[in-house]
PDB file of C-alpha atoms in Angstrom:
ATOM      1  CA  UNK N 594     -15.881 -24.545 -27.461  1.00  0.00           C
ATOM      2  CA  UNK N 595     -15.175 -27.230 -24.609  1.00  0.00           C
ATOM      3  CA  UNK N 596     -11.397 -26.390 -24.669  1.00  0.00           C
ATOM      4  CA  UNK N 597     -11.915 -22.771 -24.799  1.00  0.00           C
ATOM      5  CA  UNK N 598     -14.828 -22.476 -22.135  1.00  0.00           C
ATOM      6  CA  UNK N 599     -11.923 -24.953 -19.959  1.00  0.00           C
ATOM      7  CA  UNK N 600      -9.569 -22.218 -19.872  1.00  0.00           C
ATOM      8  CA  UNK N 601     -11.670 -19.924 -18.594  1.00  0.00           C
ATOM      9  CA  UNK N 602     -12.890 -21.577 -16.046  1.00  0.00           C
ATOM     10  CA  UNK N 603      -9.162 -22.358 -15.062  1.00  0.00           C
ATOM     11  CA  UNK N 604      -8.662 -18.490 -15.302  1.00  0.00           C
ATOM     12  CA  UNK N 605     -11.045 -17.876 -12.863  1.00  0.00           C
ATOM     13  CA  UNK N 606     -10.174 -20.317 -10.640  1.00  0.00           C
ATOM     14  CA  UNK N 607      -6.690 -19.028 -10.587  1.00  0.00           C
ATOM     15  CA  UNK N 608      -7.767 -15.281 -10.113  1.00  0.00           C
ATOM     16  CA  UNK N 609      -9.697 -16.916  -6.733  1.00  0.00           C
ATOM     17  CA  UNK N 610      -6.900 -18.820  -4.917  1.00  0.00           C
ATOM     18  CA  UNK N 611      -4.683 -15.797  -5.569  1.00  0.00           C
ATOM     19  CA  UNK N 612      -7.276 -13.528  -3.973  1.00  0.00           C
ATOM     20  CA  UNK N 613      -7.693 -16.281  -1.072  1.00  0.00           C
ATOM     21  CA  UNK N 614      -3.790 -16.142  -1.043  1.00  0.00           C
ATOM     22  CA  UNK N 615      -3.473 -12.769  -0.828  1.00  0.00           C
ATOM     23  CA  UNK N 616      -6.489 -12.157   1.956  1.00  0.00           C
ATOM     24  CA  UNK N 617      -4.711 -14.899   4.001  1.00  0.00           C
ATOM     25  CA  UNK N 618      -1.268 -13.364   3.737  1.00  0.00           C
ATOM     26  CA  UNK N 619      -3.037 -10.017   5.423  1.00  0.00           C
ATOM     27  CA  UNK N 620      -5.121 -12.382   7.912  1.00  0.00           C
ATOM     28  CA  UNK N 621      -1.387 -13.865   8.947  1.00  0.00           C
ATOM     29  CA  UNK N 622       0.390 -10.667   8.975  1.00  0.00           C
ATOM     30  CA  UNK N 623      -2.562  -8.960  11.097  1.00  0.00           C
ATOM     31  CA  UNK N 624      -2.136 -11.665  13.667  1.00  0.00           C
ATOM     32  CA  UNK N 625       1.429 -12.017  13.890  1.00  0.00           C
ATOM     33  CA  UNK N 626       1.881  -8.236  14.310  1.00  0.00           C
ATOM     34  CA  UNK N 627      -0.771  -8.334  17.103  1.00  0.00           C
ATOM     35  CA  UNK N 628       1.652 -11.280  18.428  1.00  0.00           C
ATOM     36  CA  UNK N 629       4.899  -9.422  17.607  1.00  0.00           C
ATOM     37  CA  UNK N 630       4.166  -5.695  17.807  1.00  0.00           C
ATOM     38  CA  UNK N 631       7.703  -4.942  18.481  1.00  0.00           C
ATOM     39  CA  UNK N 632       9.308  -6.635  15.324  1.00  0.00           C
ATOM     40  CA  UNK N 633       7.562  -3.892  13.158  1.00  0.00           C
ATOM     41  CA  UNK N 634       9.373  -0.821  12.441  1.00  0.00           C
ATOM     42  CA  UNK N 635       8.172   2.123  14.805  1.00  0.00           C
ATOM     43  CA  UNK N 636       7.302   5.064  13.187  1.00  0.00           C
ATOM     44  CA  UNK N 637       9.527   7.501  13.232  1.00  0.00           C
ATOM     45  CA  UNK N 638       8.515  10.552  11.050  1.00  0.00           C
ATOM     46  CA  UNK N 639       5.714  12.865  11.933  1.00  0.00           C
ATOM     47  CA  UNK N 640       3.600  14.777   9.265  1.00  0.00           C
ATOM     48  CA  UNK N 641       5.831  17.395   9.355  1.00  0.00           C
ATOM     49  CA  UNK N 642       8.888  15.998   8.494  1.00  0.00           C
ATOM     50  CA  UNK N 643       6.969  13.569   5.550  1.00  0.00           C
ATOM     51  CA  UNK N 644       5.464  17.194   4.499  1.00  0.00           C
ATOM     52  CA  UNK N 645       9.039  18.891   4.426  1.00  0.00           C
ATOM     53  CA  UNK N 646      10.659  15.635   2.912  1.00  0.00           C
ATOM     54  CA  UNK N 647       7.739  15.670   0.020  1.00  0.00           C
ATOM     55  CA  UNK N 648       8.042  19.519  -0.749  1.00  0.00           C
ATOM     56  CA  UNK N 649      11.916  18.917  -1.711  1.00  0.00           C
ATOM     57  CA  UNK N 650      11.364  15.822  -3.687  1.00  0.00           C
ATOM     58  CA  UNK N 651      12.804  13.686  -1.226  1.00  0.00           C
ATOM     59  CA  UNK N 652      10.481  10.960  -1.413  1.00  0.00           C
ATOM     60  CA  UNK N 653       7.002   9.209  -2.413  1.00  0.00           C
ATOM     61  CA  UNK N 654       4.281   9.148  -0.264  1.00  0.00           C
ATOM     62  CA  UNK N 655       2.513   5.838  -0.642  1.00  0.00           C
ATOM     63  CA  UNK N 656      -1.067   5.134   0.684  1.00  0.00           C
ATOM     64  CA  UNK N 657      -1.128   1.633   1.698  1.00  0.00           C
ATOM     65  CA  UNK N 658      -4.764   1.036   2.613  1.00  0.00           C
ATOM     66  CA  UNK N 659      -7.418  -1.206   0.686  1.00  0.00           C
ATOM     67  CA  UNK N 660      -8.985   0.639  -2.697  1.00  0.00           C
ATOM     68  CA  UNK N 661     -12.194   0.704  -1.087  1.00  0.00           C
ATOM     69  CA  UNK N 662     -11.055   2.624   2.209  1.00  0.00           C
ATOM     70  CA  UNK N 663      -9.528   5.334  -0.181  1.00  0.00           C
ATOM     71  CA  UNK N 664     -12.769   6.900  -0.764  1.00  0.00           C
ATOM     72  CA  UNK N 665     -12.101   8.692   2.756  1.00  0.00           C
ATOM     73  CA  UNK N 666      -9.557  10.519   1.266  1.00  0.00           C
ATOM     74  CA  UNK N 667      -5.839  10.382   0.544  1.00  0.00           C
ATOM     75  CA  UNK N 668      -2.858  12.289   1.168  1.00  0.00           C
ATOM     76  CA  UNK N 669      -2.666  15.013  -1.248  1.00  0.00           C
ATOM     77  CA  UNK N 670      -0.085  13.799  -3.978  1.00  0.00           C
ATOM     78  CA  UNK N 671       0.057   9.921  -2.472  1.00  0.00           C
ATOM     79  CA  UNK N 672       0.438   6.654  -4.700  1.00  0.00           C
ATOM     80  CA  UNK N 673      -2.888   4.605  -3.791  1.00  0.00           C
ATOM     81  CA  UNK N 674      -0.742   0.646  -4.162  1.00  0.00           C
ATOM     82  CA  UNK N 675      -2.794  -1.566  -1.994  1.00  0.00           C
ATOM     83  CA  UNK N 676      -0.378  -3.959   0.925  1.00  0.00           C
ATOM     84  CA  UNK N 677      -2.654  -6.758  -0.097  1.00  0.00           C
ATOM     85  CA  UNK N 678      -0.992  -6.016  -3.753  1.00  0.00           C
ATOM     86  CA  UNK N 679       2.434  -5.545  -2.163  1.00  0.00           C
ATOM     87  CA  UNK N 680       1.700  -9.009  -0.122  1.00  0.00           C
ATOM     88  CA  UNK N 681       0.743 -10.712  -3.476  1.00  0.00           C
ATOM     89  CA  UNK N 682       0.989 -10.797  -7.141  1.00  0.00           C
ATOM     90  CA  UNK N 683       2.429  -7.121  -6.937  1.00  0.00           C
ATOM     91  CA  UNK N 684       0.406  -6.180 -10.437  1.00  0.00           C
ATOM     92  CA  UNK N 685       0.502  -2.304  -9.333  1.00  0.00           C
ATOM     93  CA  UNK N 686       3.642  -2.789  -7.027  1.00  0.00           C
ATOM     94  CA  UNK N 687       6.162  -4.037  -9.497  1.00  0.00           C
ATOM     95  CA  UNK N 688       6.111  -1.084 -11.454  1.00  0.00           C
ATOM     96  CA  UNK N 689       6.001   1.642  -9.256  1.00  0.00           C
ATOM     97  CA  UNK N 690       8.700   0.157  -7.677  1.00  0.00           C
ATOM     98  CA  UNK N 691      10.819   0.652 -10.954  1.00  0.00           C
ATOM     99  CA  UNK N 692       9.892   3.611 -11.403  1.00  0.00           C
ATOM    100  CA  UNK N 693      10.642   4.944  -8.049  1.00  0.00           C
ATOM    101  CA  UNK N 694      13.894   2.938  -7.217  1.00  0.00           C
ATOM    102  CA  UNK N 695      16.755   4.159  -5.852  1.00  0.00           C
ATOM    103  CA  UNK N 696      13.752   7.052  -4.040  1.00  0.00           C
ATOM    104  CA  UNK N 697      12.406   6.561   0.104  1.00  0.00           C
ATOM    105  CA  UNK N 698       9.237   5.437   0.123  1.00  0.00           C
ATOM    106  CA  UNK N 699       7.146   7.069   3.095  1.00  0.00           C
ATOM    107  CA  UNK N 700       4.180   4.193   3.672  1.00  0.00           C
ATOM    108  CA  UNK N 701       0.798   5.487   5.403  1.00  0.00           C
ATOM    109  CA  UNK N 702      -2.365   3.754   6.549  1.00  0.00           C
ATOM    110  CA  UNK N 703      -5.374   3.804   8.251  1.00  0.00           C
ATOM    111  CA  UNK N 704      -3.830   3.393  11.693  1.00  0.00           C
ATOM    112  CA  UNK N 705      -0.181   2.497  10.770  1.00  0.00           C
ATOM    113  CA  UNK N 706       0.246  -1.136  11.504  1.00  0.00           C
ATOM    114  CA  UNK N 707       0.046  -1.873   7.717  1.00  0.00           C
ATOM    115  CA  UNK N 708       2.306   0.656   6.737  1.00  0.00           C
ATOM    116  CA  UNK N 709       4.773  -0.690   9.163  1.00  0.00           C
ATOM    117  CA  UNK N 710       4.070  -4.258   7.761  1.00  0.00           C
ATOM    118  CA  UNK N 711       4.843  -2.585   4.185  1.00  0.00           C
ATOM    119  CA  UNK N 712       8.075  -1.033   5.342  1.00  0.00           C
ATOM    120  CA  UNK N 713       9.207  -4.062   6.839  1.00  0.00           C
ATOM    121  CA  UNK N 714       9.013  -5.921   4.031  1.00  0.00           C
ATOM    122  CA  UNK N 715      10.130  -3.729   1.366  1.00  0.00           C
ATOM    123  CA  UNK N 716      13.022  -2.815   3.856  1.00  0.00           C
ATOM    124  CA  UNK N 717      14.043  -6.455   3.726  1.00  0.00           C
ATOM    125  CA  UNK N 718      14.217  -6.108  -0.093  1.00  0.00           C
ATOM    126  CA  UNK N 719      16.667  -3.629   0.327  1.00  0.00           C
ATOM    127  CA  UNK N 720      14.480  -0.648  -0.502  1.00  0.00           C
ATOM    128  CA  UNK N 721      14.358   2.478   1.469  1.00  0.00           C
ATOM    129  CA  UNK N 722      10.895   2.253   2.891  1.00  0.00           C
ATOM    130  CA  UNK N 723       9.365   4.063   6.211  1.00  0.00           C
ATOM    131  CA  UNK N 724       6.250   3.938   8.281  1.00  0.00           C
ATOM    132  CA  UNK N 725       5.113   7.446   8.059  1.00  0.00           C
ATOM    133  CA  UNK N 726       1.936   6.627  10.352  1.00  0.00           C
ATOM    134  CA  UNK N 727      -1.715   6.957   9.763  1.00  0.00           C
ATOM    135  CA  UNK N 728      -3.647   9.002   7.104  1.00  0.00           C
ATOM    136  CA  UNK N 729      -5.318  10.708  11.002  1.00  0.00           C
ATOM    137  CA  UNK N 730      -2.399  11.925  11.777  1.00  0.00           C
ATOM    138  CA  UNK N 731      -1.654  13.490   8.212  1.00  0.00           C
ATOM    139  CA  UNK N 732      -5.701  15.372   9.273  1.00  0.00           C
ATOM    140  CA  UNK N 733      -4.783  16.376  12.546  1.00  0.00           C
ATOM    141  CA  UNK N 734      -1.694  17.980  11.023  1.00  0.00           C
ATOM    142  CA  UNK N 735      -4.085  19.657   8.963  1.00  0.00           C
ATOM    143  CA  UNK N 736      -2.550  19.141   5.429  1.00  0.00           C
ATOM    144  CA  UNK N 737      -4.165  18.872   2.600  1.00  0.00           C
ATOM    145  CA  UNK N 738      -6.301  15.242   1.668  1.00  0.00           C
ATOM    146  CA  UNK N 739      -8.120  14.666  -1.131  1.00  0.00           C
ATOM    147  CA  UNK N 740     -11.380  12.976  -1.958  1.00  0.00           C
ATOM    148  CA  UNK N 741     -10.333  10.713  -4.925  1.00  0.00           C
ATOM    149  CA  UNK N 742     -11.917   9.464  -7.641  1.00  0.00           C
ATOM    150  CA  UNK N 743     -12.504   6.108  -7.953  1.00  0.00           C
ATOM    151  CA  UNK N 744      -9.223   3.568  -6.852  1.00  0.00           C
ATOM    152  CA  UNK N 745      -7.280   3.325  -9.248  1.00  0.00           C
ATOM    153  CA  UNK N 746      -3.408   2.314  -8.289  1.00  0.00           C
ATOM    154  CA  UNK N 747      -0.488   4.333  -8.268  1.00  0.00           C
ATOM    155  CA  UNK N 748      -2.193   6.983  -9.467  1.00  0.00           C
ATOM    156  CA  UNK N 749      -1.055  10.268  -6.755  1.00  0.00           C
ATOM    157  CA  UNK N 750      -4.505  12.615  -5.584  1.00  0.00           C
ATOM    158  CA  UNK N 751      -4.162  15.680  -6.864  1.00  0.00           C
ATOM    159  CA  UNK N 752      -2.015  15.846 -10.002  1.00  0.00           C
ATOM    160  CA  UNK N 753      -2.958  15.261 -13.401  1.00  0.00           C
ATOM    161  CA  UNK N 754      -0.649  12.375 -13.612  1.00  0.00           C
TER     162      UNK N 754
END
């Protein structure tokens, strides 16, 4: 009982110093692109050309914001994988990213700084990754968003994948 009840307090333990990890990671990054602003890749894509890029298959539009800040809607047909994930243990971001190599990645947010973050670094890897700009911007173009249901990664809005 001792032994077994000592491994799950070691469990949980680790799952908390990987969350700490991962929310200081985004506390860094957040700073050092305040610091740095010009290091980050610029967007350089407006709705309209993610829109025409995602109607001929092109690429994957990726929704980089926190699973509770999805609830205000997502991109129609965006992957909901979390930077934070991307930043850390990469549970949902390891996957997808099989799944989708050799594909651009178009990265949105809530105002774009994280999505430029996310290119950067996936850029780096050697993945084709861009900072497609904020989820406002994808409104003000009017195109379609979609309420979710609850987060749930890499699943896209509106399919039945």
């Amino acid at each position: 009982y001792l032994l077994r009840r000592d491994a799950d307090l070691r469990a949980c333990c680790q799952e908390k110093v990987a969350f700490r990890q991962e929310a200081f990671m985004m506390s860094l990054l957040s700073f050092l692109s305040f610091l740095f602003p010009k290091r980050l890749p610029m967007k350089n894509l407006s709705p309209q050309e993610v829109k025409a890029m995602l109607d001929k298959g092109e690429c994957v539009l990726v929704d980089v914001r926190e699973p509770g800040e999805w609830t205000q809607g997502v991109a129609r047909s965006a992957h909901r994988l979390a930077l934070s994930d991307l930043m850390g243990s990469r549970r949902h971001w390891a996957p997808f990213l099989e799944e989708t190599a050799g594909r651009e990645l178009l990265l949105y947010c809530g105002a774009g700084v994280r999505a430029a973050m996310g290119a950067r670094v996936l850029t780096q890897e050697g993945i084709r990754a861009v900072n497609a700009g904020s989820l406002d911007e994808w409104r003000v173009a009017g195109w379609p968003i979609d309420l979710p249901a609850p987060p749930q990664a890499s699943r896209p809005t509106g399919t039945n994948a």
